[in-house]
GROMACS .gro file of N, CA and C in nm:
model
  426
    1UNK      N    1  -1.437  -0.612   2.252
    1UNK     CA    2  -1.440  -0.713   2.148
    1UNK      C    3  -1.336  -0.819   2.181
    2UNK      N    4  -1.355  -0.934   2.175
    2UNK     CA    5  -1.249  -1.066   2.198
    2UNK      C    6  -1.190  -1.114   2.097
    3UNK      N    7  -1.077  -1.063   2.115
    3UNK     CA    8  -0.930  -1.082   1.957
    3UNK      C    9  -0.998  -1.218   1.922
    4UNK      N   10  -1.026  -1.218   1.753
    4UNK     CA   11  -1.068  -1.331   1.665
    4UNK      C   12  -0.890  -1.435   1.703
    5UNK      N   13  -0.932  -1.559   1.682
    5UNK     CA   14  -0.775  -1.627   1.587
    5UNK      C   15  -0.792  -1.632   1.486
    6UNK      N   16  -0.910  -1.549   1.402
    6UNK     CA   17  -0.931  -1.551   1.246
    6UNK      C   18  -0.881  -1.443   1.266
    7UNK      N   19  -0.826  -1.343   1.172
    7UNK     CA   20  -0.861  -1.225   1.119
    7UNK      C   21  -0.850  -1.181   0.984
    8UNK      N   22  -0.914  -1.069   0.913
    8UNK     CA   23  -0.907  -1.066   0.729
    8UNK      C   24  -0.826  -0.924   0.719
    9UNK      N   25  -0.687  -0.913   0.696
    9UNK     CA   26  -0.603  -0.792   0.649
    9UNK      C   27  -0.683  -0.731   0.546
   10UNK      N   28  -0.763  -0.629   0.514
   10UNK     CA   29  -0.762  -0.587   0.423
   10UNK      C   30  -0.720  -0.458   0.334
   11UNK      N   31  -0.690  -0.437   0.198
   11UNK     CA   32  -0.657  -0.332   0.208
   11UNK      C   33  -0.710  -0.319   0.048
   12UNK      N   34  -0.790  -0.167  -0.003
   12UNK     CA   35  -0.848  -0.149  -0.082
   12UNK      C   36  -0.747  -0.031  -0.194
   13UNK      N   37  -0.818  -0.023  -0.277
   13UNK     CA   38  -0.737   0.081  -0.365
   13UNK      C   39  -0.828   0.156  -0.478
   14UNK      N   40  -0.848   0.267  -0.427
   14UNK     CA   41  -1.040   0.326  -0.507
   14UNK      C   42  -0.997   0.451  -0.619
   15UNK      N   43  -1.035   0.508  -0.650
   15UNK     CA   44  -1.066   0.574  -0.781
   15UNK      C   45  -1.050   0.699  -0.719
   16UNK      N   46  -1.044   0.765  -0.600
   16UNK     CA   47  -1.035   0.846  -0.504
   16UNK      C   48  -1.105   0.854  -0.378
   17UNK      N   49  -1.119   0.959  -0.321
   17UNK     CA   50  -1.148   0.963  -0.153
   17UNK      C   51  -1.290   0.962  -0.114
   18UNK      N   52  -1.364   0.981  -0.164
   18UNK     CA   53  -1.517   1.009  -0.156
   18UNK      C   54  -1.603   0.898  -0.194
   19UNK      N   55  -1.630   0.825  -0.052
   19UNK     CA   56  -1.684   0.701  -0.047
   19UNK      C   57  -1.841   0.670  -0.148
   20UNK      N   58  -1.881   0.798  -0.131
   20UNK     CA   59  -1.994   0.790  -0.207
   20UNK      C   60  -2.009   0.854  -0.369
   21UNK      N   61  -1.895   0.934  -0.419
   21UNK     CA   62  -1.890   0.944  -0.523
   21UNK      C   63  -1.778   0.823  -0.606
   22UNK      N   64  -1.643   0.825  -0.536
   22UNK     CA   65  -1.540   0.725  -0.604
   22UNK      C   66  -1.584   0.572  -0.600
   23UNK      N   67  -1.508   0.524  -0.673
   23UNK     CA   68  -1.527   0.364  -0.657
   23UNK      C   69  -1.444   0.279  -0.619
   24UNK      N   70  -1.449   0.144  -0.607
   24UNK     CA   71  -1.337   0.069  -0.570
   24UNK      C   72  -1.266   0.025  -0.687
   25UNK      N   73  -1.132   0.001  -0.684
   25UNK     CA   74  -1.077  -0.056  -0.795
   25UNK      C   75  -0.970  -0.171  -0.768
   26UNK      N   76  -0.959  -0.182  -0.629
   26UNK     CA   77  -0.909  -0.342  -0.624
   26UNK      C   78  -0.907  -0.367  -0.483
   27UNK      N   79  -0.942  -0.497  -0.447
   27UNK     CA   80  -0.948  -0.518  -0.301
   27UNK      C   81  -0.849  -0.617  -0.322
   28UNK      N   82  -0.781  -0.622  -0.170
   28UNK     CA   83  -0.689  -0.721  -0.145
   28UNK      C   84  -0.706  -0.779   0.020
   29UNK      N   85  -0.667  -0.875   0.017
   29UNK     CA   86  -0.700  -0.923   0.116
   29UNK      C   87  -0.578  -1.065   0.202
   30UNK      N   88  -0.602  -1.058   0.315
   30UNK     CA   89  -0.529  -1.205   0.391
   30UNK      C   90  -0.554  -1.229   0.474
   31UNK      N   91  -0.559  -1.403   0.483
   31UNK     CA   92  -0.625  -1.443   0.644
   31UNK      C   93  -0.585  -1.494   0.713
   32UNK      N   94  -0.563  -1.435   0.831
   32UNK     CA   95  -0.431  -1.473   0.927
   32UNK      C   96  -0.513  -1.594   1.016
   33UNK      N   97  -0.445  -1.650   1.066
   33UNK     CA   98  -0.532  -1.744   1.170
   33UNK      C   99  -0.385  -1.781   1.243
   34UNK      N  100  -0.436  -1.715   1.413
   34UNK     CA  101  -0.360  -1.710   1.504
   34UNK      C  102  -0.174  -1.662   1.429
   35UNK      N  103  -0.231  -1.550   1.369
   35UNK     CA  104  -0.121  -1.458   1.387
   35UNK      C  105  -0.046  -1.542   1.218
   36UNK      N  106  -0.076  -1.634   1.178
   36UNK     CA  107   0.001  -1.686   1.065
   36UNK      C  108  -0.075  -1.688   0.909
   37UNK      N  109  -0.030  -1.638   0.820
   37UNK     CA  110  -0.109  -1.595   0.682
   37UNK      C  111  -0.137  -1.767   0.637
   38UNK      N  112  -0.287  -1.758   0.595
   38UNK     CA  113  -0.325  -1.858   0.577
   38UNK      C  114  -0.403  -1.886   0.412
   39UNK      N  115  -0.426  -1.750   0.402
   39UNK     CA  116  -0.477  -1.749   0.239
   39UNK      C  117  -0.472  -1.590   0.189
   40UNK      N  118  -0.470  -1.609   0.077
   40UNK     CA  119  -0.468  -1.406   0.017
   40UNK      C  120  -0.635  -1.455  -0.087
   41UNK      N  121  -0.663  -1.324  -0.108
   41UNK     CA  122  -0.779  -1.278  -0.238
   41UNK      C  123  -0.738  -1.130  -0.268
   42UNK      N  124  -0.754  -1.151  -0.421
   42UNK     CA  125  -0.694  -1.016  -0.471
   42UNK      C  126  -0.809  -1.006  -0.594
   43UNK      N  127  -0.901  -0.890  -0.587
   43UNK     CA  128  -0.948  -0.887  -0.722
   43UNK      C  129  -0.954  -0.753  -0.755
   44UNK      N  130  -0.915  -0.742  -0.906
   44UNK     CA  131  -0.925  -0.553  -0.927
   44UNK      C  132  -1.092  -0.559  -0.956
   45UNK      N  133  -1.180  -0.429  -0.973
   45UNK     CA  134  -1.300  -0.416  -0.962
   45UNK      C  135  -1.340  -0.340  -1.115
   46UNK      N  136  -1.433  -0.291  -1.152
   46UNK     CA  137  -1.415  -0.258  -1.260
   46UNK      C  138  -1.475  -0.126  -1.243
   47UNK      N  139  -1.458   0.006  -1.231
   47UNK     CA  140  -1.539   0.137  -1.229
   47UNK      C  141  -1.642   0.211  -1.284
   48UNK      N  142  -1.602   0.160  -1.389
   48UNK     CA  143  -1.663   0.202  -1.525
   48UNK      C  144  -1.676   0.403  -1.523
   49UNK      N  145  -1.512   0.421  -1.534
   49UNK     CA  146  -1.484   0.569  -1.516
   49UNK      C  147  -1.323   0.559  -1.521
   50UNK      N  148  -1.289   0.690  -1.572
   50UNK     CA  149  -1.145   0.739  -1.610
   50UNK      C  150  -1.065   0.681  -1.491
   51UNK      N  151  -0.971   0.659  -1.494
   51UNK     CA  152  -0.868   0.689  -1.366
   51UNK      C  153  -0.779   0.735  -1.393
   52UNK      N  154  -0.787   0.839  -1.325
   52UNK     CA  155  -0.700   0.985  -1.330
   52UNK      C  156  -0.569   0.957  -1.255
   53UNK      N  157  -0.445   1.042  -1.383
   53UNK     CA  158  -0.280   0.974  -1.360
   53UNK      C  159  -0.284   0.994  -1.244
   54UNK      N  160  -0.327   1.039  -1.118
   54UNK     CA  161  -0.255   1.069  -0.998
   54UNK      C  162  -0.259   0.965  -0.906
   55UNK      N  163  -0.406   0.880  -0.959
   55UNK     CA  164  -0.410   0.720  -0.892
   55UNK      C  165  -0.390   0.632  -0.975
   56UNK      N  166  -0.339   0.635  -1.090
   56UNK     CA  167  -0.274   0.537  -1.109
   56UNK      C  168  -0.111   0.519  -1.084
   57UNK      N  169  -0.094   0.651  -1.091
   57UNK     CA  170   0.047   0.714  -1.017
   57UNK      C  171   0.090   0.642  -0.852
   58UNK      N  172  -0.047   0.679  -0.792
   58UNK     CA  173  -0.012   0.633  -0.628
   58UNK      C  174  -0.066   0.505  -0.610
   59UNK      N  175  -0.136   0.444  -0.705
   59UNK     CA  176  -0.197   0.247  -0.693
   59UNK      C  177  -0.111   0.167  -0.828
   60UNK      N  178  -0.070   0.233  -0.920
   60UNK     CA  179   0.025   0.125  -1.015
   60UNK      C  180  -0.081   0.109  -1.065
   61UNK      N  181  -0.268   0.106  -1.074
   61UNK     CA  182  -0.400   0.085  -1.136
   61UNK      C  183  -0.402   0.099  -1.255
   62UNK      N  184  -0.335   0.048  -1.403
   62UNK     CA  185  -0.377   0.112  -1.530
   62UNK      C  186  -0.480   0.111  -1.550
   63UNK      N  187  -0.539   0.159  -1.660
   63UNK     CA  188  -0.700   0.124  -1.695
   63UNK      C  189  -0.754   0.024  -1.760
   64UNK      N  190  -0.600  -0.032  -1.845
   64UNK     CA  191  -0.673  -0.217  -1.909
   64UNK      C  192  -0.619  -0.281  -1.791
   65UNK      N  193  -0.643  -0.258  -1.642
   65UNK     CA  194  -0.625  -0.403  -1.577
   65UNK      C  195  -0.760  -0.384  -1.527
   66UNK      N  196  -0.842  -0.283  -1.525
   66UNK     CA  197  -0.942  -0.342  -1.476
   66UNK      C  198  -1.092  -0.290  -1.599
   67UNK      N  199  -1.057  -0.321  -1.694
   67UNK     CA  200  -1.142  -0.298  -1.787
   67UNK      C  201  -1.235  -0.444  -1.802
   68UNK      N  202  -1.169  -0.545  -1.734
   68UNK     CA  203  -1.241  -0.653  -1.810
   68UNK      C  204  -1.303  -0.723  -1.633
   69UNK      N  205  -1.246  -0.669  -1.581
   69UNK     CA  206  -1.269  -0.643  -1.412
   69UNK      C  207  -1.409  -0.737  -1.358
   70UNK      N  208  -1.419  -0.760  -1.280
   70UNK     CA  209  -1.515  -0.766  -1.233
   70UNK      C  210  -1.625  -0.666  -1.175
   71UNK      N  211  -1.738  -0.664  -1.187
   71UNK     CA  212  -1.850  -0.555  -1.136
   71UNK      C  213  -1.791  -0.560  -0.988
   72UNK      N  214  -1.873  -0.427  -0.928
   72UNK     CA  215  -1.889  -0.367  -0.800
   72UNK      C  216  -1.924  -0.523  -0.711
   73UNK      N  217  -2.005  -0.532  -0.740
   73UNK     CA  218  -2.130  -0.648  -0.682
   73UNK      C  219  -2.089  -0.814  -0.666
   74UNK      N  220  -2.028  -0.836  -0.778
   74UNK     CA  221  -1.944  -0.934  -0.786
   74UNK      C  222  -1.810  -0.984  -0.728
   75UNK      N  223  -1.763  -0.853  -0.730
   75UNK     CA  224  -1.633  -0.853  -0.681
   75UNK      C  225  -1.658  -0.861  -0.495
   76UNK      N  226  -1.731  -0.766  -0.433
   76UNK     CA  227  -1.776  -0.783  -0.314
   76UNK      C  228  -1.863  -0.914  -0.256
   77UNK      N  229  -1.931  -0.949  -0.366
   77UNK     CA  230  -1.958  -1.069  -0.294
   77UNK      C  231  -1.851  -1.219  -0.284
   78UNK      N  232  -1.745  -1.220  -0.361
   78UNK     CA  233  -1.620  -1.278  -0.331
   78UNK      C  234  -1.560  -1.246  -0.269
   79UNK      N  235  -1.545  -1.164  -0.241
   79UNK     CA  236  -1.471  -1.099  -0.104
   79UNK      C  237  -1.504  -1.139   0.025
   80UNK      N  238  -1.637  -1.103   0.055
   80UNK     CA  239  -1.712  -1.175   0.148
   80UNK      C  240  -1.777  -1.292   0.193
   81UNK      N  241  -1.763  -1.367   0.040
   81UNK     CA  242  -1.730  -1.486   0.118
   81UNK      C  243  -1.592  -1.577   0.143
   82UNK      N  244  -1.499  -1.485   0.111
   82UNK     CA  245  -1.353  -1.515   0.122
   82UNK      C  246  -1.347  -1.512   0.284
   83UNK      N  247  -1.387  -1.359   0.318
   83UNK     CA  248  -1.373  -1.318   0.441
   83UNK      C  249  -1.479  -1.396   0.572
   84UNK      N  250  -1.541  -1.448   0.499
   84UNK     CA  251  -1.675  -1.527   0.614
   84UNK      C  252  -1.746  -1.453   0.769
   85UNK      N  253  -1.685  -1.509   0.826
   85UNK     CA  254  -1.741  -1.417   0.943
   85UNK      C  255  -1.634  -1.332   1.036
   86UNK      N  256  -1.524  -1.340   0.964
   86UNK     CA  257  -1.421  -1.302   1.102
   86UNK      C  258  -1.392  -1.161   1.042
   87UNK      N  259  -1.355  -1.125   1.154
   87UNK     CA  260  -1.339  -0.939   1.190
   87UNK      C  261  -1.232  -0.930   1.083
   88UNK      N  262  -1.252  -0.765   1.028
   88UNK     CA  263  -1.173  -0.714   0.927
   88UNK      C  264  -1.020  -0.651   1.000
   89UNK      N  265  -0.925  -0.600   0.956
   89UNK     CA  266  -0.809  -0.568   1.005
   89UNK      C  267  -0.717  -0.485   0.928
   90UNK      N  268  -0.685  -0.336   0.947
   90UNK     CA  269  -0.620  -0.249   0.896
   90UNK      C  270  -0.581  -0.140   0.927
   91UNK      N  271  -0.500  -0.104   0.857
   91UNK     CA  272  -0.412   0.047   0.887
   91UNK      C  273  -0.556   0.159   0.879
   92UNK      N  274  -0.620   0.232   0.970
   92UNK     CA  275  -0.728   0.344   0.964
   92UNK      C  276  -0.843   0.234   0.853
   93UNK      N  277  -0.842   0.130   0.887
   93UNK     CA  278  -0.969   0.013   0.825
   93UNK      C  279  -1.097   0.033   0.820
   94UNK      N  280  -1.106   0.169   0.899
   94UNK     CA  281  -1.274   0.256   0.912
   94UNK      C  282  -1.297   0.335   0.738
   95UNK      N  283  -1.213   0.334   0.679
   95UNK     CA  284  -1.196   0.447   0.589
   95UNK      C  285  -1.220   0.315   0.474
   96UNK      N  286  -1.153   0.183   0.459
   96UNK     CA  287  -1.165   0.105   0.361
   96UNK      C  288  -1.316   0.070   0.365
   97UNK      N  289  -1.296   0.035   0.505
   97UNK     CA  290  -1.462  -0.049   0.579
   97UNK      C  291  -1.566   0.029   0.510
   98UNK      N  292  -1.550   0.222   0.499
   98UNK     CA  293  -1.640   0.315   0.452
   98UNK      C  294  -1.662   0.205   0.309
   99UNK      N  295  -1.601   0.228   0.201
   99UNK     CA  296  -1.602   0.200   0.102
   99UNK      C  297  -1.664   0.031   0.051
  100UNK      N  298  -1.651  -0.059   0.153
  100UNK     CA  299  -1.670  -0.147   0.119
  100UNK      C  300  -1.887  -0.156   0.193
  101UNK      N  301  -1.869  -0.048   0.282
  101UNK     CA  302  -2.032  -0.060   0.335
  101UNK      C  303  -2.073   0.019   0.209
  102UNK      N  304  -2.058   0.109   0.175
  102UNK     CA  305  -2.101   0.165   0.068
  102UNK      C  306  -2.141   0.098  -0.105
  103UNK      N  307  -2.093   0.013  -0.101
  103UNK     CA  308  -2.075  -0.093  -0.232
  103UNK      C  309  -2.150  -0.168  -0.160
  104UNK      N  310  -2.172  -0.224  -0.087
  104UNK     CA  311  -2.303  -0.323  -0.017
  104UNK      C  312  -2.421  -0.246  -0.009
  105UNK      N  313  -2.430  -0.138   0.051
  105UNK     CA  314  -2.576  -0.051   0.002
  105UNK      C  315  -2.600  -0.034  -0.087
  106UNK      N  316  -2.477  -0.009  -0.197
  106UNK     CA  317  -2.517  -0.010  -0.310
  106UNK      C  318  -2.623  -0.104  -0.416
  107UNK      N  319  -2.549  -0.201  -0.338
  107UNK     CA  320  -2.618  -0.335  -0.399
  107UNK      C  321  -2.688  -0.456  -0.307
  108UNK      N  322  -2.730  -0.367  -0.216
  108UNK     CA  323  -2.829  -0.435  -0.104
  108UNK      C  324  -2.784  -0.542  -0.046
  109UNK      N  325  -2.609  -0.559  -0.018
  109UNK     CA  326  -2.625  -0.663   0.046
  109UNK      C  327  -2.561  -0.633   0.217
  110UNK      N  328  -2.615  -0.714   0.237
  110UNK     CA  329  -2.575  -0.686   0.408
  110UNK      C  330  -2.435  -0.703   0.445
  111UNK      N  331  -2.373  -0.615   0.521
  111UNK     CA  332  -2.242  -0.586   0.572
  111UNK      C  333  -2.246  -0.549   0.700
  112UNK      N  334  -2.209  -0.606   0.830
  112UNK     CA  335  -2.198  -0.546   0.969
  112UNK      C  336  -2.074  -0.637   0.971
  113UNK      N  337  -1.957  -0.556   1.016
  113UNK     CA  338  -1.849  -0.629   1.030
  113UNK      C  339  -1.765  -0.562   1.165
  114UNK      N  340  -1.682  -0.623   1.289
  114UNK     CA  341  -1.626  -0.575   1.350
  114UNK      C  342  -1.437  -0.558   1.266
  115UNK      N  343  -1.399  -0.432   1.333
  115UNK     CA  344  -1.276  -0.445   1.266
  115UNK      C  345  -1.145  -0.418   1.396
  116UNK      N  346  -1.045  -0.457   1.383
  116UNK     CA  347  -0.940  -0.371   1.464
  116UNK      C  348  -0.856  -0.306   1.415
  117UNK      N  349  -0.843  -0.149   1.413
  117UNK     CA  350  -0.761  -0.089   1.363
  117UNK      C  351  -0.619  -0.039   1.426
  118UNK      N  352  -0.530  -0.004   1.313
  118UNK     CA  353  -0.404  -0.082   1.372
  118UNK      C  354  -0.348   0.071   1.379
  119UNK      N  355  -0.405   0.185   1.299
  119UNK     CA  356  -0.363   0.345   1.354
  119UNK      C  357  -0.425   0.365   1.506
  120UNK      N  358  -0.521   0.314   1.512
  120UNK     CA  359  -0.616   0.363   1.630
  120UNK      C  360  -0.538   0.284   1.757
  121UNK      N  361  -0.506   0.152   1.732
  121UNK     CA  362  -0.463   0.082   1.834
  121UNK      C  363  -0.252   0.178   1.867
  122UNK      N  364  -0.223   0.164   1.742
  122UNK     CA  365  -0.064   0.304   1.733
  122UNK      C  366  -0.083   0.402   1.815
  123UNK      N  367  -0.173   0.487   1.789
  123UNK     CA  368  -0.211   0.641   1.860
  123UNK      C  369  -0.202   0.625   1.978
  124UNK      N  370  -0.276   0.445   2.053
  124UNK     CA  371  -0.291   0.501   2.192
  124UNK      C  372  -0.158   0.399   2.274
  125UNK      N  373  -0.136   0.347   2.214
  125UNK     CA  374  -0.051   0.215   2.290
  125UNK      C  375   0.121   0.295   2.214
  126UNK      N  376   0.197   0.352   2.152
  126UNK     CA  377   0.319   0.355   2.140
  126UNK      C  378   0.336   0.533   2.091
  127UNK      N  379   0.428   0.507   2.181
  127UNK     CA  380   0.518   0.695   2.206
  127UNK      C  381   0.585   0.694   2.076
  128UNK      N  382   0.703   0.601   2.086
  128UNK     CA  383   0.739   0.621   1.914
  128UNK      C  384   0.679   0.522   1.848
  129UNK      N  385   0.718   0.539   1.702
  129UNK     CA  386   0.736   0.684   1.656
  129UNK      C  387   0.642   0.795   1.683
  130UNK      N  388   0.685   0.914   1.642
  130UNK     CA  389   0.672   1.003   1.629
  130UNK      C  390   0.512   0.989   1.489
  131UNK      N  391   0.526   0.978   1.394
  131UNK     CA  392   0.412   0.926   1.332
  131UNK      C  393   0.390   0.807   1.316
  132UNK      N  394   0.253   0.798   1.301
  132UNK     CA  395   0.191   0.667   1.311
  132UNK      C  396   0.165   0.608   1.175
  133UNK      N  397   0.177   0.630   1.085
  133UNK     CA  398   0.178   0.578   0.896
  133UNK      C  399   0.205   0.436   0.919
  134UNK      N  400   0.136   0.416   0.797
  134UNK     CA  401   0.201   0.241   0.828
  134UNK      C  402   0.288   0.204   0.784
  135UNK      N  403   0.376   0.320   0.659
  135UNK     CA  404   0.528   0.312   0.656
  135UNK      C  405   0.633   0.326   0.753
  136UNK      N  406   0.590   0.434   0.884
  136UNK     CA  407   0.617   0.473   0.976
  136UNK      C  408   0.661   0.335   1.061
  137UNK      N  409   0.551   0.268   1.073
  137UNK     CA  410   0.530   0.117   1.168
  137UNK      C  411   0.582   0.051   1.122
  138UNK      N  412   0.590   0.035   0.976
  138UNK     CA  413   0.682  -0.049   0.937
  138UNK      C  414   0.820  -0.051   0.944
  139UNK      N  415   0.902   0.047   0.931
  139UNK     CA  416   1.031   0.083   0.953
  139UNK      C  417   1.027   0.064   1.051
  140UNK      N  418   0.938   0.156   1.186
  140UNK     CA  419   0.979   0.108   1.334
  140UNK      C  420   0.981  -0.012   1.403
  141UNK      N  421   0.929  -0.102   1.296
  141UNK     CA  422   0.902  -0.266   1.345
  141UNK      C  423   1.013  -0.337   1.276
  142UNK      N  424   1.031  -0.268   1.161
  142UNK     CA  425   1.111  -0.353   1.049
  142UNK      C  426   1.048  -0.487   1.016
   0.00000   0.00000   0.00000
């Protein structure tokens, strides 16, 4: 794949782990162009289901911020056209990417996106650290 000078940071925050049962509950996003942040999109999503203290515990997610939320469908299609055509970008971004193809089948809309992931690219390119987290990377980068 030939490094974009676009690319879209993204990073999601869902209702739990199970792409096909949980939901999304806020996407975030930034678009770097040649390495420099050029715009953010942030929208919470709306579930229409409990969220249980342990994610709102580990996302800060109450339940009146996204009560008035935007739908599944809505929210993804702003997203995507925030994101336009350039490759997605994240910490294990296969796992968000799951979630965000899944909400497009959901609602029939088309999603083929290339991504570069930034655990996968860790694992093979740097000895330390010792773990690869993206708290990990972050401290080791500062």
């Amino acid at each position: 794949m030939e490094l974009s000078r676009e690319l879209i940071a993204v990073d999601l925050e869902m209702t739990g782990l199970q792409m096909k049962t949980d939901r999304i509950l806020e996407i975030g996003a930034v678009r770097l162009v040649d390495g420099q942040l050029r715009d953010t999109f942030q929208t919470f999503v709306n579930p229409h289901r409990k969220i249980d203290a342990r994610i709102t515990e580990l996302t800060g997610i109450l339940p009146e911020m996204v009560e008035d939320a935007p739908e599944a469908e809505d929210a993804l299609r702003k997203f995507l056209a925030f994101a336009g055509d350039a490759p997605f970008l994240g910490h294990n971004v296969i796992f968000d990417y799951g979630f965000l193809k899944q909400c497009a089948v959901n609602h029939k809309i088309p999603l083929e996106r290339n991504a570069l992931d930034t655990l996968k690219i860790a694992r093979k390119v740097l000895k330390e650290p010792e773990k690869k987290s993206l708290e990990a990377l972050c401290g080791y980068f500062q």
